[in-house]
Amino acid sequence: MSTPAPDPLATLGALPGVADAVDSVRKAVDRVYGHRVMRRRSNEVTAEAALRGARGSAALSGADWNLEEVRRRTDFSGDSESQVIGAALRLTAEAGQLLSIWRQSPLRVLARLHLVAAGGAAPEDAVGRPRLAGEPVDEPLIEAPLPDADEVAGRLEGLSGLILAGSTAPALVTAAVVHGELLALRPFGSCNGLVARTAERIVLIGSGLDPKSICPAEVGHAEQGRAAYLAAFEGYVSGTPHGMAAWIAHCGRSVELGVRESTAVCEALQRGAA
C-alpha cells in the first residue's frame, strides 16, 4: 500500500502558536456572524466590509486615503494613487464572483485578478499573465529578493496543486500561505500586493470561514501598519517554522481586526446611525 503524500499546509497548522491563532479567529468570526443585525441586514454589512477592505488593501499599496474620500469619489482614472484605489475596489467586487473557478483553476483566477487590477494601466500584452524572463516588476513596497520567471512558474504550479488537492489545514493557514506566496513571487508586472490580498479574501470566503465576506483581513493588515506587515512577511520569506507561524498569526490578527470593524458597522446599523 502506498503512503499518502504529506499535507504541507496541515504541517504548518501544527506549528507552535498557530492553533491558538486559528481558535481566536474562529471565535471572533462566530461572534460577528451571531450579531442580531446579520439576520436582517447582512448585505449592508458585506457591502461596507468590501469598501473598507478595499481601502485597507490600497493603503498597503501606497494609497492611504480616508474612507469617506473613497466612498465619495467616482472617478479613479487620474493619478497613480487614484488608480490604486480604483484597482482595489474592482478587485473586491470581483472576488465573490470567482469562487467556483478558484476551486477548479486557481491560476485562471489569479490571471483574472491581475487583468481586473491592472486594466489599462499596464501594457496590454503584459496583463493577466505571469511575467516573462527579464520583465520588470513594479512593486516598490516589497523589497524581498525577486524570484526569476522560471521559479515563479514552478512555484505557481505548486501553489495551484496544493489548492486543488485540498487540505485538512484550517482556512486561516491556507489563506495566509496563498497571500504570502503571491507576495514572495510577485508573479505579475504590477498590482501583486492587491492581487495577493484579494486571493486571501477568496480563500477565507470559499473555505466557509467567512462566507458572507464580512471579515475584511485587509482592514486588519492596514491597521497593524505597513512596517508590521513587512516584518511578518519577512518571516514568511524566511521559511523557518518561527517565521511562518508569525506570518500566519499576523494574518489571523488581521482577520480579527476586520471582524472588529464589521462589528462596529453592525452596531451602527443597529443604532440607525449607518
Coordinates of C-alpha atoms in Angstrom, one line a residue:
M1 CA 0.0 0.0 0.0
S2 CA 1.3 3.4 -0.9
T3 CA 1.9 6.0 1.8
P4 CA -0.3 9.1 1.5
A5 CA 1.6 12.2 0.4
P6 CA 2.2 14.6 3.3
D7 CA -0.1 17.7 3.6
P8 CA 2.3 20.7 3.9
L9 CA -0.5 23.0 4.8
A10 CA -1.6 20.8 7.7
T11 CA 2.0 20.7 8.8
L12 CA 2.0 24.5 9.1
G13 CA -1.2 24.3 11.0
A14 CA 0.6 22.3 13.7
L15 CA 3.3 24.9 14.3
P16 CA 3.5 26.4 17.8
G17 CA 1.0 29.2 18.3
V18 CA -0.9 28.6 15.0
A19 CA -3.7 26.6 16.7
D20 CA -4.2 29.4 19.1
A21 CA -4.5 31.9 16.3
V22 CA -6.9 29.7 14.4
D23 CA -9.1 29.3 17.5
S24 CA -9.1 33.0 18.2
V25 CA -10.1 33.8 14.6
R26 CA -12.9 31.2 14.7
K27 CA -14.4 32.6 17.9
A28 CA -14.2 36.2 16.6
V29 CA -15.9 35.3 13.3
D30 CA -18.6 33.3 15.1
R31 CA -19.4 36.3 17.3
V32 CA -19.9 38.7 14.4
Y33 CA -22.0 36.2 12.5
G34 CA -24.1 35.9 15.6
H35 CA -24.9 39.6 15.8
R36 CA -28.6 40.3 15.5
V37 CA -28.1 42.8 12.6
M38 CA -26.7 39.9 10.5
R39 CA -30.1 38.3 10.5
R40 CA -31.7 41.1 8.5
R41 CA -29.1 43.4 7.1
S42 CA -26.1 41.2 6.2
N43 CA -26.0 42.5 2.7
E44 CA -25.3 46.0 4.0
V45 CA -22.5 44.7 6.3
T46 CA -21.0 42.9 3.3
A47 CA -21.0 46.0 1.2
E48 CA -19.4 48.1 3.9
A49 CA -16.8 45.4 4.6
A50 CA -15.9 45.4 0.9
L51 CA -15.4 49.1 0.8
R52 CA -13.3 49.1 4.0
G53 CA -11.3 46.1 2.8
A54 CA -10.5 47.8 -0.5
R55 CA -9.4 51.0 1.3
G56 CA -7.1 48.9 3.6
S57 CA -5.6 47.0 0.7
A58 CA -4.9 50.2 -1.2
A59 CA -3.3 51.8 1.8
L60 CA -0.8 48.9 1.9
S61 CA 0.0 49.6 -1.7
G62 CA 0.7 53.3 -1.1
A63 CA -2.7 54.9 -1.5
D64 CA -3.8 55.6 2.1
W65 CA -7.0 57.6 1.6
N66 CA -9.6 58.5 4.2
L67 CA -12.6 56.1 4.0
E68 CA -15.1 58.9 3.3
E69 CA -12.9 60.1 0.3
V70 CA -13.0 56.5 -1.1
R71 CA -16.8 56.4 -0.6
R72 CA -17.3 59.9 -2.2
R73 CA -15.1 59.5 -5.3
T74 CA -16.5 58.1 -8.6
D75 CA -13.5 58.7 -10.9
F76 CA -10.3 56.8 -10.2
S77 CA -8.6 57.2 -13.5
G78 CA -6.3 60.2 -12.6
D79 CA -3.1 60.0 -10.7
S80 CA -1.3 56.8 -9.5
E81 CA -3.0 56.8 -6.1
S82 CA -6.4 57.1 -7.6
Q83 CA -5.7 54.2 -9.9
V84 CA -4.6 52.0 -6.9
I85 CA -7.9 52.8 -5.1
G86 CA -9.9 52.0 -8.2
A87 CA -8.0 48.7 -8.7
A88 CA -8.6 47.7 -5.1
L89 CA -12.4 48.5 -5.4
R90 CA -12.6 46.5 -8.6
L91 CA -10.8 43.5 -7.1
T92 CA -13.1 43.5 -4.0
A93 CA -16.2 43.5 -6.3
E94 CA -14.7 40.7 -8.4
A95 CA -13.7 38.3 -5.5
G96 CA -17.1 36.8 -4.8
Q97 CA -17.7 36.0 -8.4
L98 CA -14.6 33.8 -8.8
L99 CA -15.2 31.2 -6.0
S100 CA -16.3 28.4 -8.2
I101 CA -13.4 29.0 -10.7
W102 CA -10.9 29.2 -7.8
R103 CA -11.7 25.6 -6.8
Q104 CA -11.1 24.4 -10.3
S105 CA -8.3 26.6 -11.6
P106 CA -6.6 29.0 -9.2
L107 CA -4.2 30.2 -11.9
R108 CA -7.1 31.3 -14.1
V109 CA -8.4 33.3 -11.1
L110 CA -5.1 35.0 -10.5
A111 CA -4.8 35.9 -14.1
R112 CA -8.3 37.4 -14.0
L113 CA -7.5 39.3 -10.8
H114 CA -4.4 40.9 -12.5
L115 CA -6.5 41.8 -15.5
V116 CA -9.1 43.5 -13.3
A117 CA -6.5 45.3 -11.2
A118 CA -4.1 46.5 -13.9
G119 CA -6.7 47.3 -16.6
G120 CA -5.4 50.0 -18.9
A121 CA -2.6 51.0 -16.6
A122 CA -0.2 48.2 -17.9
P123 CA 0.8 47.2 -21.4
E124 CA -1.9 45.0 -22.9
D125 CA 0.4 42.1 -23.7
A126 CA 1.6 42.0 -20.0
V127 CA -1.8 41.9 -18.4
G128 CA -3.3 38.7 -17.0
R129 CA -0.3 36.5 -17.3
P130 CA 2.8 35.8 -15.2
R131 CA 5.9 37.8 -16.1
L132 CA 8.5 36.5 -18.5
A133 CA 12.2 36.5 -18.1
G134 CA 13.7 40.0 -18.0
E135 CA 10.4 41.7 -17.5
P136 CA 10.4 44.3 -14.6
V137 CA 8.1 44.3 -11.6
D138 CA 6.6 47.5 -10.2
E139 CA 6.1 46.6 -6.5
P140 CA 8.2 49.2 -4.7
L141 CA 6.9 48.5 -1.2
I142 CA 8.1 44.8 -1.2
E143 CA 11.8 44.6 -1.2
A144 CA 12.3 40.8 -0.8
P145 CA 14.5 39.2 -3.4
L146 CA 12.6 38.7 -6.7
P147 CA 12.4 35.1 -8.0
D148 CA 13.1 34.6 -11.7
A149 CA 10.4 33.8 -14.1
D150 CA 11.2 30.0 -14.1
E151 CA 10.9 29.8 -10.4
V152 CA 7.7 31.8 -10.4
A153 CA 6.2 29.4 -12.9
G154 CA 7.2 26.4 -10.9
R155 CA 6.0 27.7 -7.6
L156 CA 2.7 28.9 -9.0
E157 CA 2.1 25.4 -10.3
G158 CA 2.9 24.1 -6.8
L159 CA 0.6 26.5 -5.1
S160 CA -2.2 25.6 -7.6
G161 CA -1.6 21.9 -6.9
L162 CA -1.9 22.4 -3.1
I163 CA -5.2 24.2 -3.5
L164 CA -6.6 21.7 -5.9
A165 CA -5.5 18.8 -3.8
G166 CA -7.3 20.2 -0.8
S167 CA -6.1 20.2 2.8
T168 CA -7.1 19.5 6.3
A169 CA -5.4 22.7 7.3
P170 CA -7.6 25.5 8.8
A171 CA -8.8 28.2 6.3
L172 CA -6.6 30.8 8.0
V173 CA -3.4 28.7 7.3
T174 CA -4.3 28.3 3.6
A175 CA -5.3 31.9 3.2
A176 CA -2.0 33.1 4.8
V177 CA 0.1 30.8 2.6
V178 CA -1.7 31.9 -0.6
H179 CA -1.2 35.6 0.4
G180 CA 2.5 35.1 1.4
E181 CA 3.4 33.1 -1.6
L182 CA 2.0 35.6 -4.0
L183 CA 3.8 38.4 -2.3
A184 CA 7.0 36.5 -2.4
L185 CA 6.7 35.6 -6.1
R186 CA 5.3 38.8 -7.4
P187 CA 4.2 36.9 -10.5
F188 CA 2.9 39.9 -12.4
G189 CA 4.5 43.1 -13.6
S190 CA 2.3 45.2 -11.2
C191 CA -0.5 45.0 -8.6
N192 CA 0.9 41.9 -6.9
G193 CA 0.1 43.1 -3.4
L194 CA -3.5 43.9 -4.3
V195 CA -3.9 40.5 -6.0
A196 CA -2.3 38.7 -3.1
R197 CA -4.7 40.2 -0.6
T198 CA -7.7 39.6 -2.8
A199 CA -6.7 35.9 -3.1
E200 CA -6.5 35.7 0.7
R201 CA -10.1 37.1 0.8
I202 CA -11.2 34.5 -1.8
V203 CA -9.8 31.6 0.3
L204 CA -11.5 32.9 3.5
I205 CA -14.8 33.2 1.7
G206 CA -14.6 29.9 -0.2
S207 CA -13.5 27.9 2.8
G208 CA -16.7 28.7 4.6
L209 CA -14.9 30.6 7.4
D210 CA -16.3 33.9 6.1
P211 CA -19.0 33.0 3.5
K212 CA -20.7 36.4 3.6
S213 CA -17.3 38.3 3.3
I214 CA -17.8 40.4 6.3
C215 CA -14.4 39.9 7.9
P216 CA -12.0 42.0 5.8
A217 CA -8.5 41.0 6.7
E218 CA -7.2 43.9 4.5
V219 CA -8.6 46.2 7.2
G220 CA -6.5 44.5 9.8
H221 CA -3.4 44.4 7.7
A222 CA -3.6 48.1 7.2
E223 CA -4.5 48.8 10.8
Q224 CA -1.4 47.0 12.1
G225 CA 0.7 49.1 9.7
R226 CA 3.0 48.6 6.8
A227 CA 6.0 48.1 9.0
A228 CA 4.4 45.2 10.9
Y229 CA 3.1 43.8 7.6
L230 CA 6.5 43.7 6.0
A231 CA 8.1 42.4 9.2
A232 CA 5.7 39.5 9.3
F233 CA 6.2 38.9 5.6
E234 CA 9.9 38.6 6.2
G235 CA 9.0 35.7 8.5
Y236 CA 7.2 34.0 5.6
V237 CA 10.0 34.5 3.2
S238 CA 12.5 33.1 5.7
G239 CA 10.7 29.7 5.5
T240 CA 11.5 28.9 9.2
P241 CA 8.9 27.4 11.4
H242 CA 9.0 30.5 13.7
G243 CA 8.8 32.9 10.7
M244 CA 5.9 31.0 9.1
A245 CA 4.0 30.8 12.4
A246 CA 4.5 34.6 12.9
W247 CA 3.1 35.3 9.4
I248 CA 0.0 33.1 10.0
A249 CA -0.6 34.7 13.4
H250 CA -0.3 38.2 11.8
C251 CA -2.9 37.2 9.2
G252 CA -5.1 35.9 12.0
R253 CA -4.9 39.1 13.9
S254 CA -5.8 40.9 10.7
V255 CA -8.9 38.9 10.3
E256 CA -9.8 39.6 13.9
L257 CA -9.4 43.4 13.4
G258 CA -11.6 43.1 10.3
V259 CA -14.2 41.4 12.5
R260 CA -13.9 44.3 14.9
E261 CA -14.5 46.7 12.1
S262 CA -17.6 44.9 10.9
T263 CA -18.9 44.5 14.4
A264 CA -18.8 48.3 14.7
V265 CA -20.7 48.5 11.4
C266 CA -23.3 46.2 12.9
E267 CA -23.6 48.3 16.0
A268 CA -24.0 51.5 13.9
L269 CA -26.7 49.8 11.8
Q270 CA -28.5 48.7 14.9
R271 CA -28.5 52.3 16.3
G272 CA -29.7 53.6 12.9
A273 CA -26.5 55.6 12.5
A274 CA -25.4 54.0 9.3

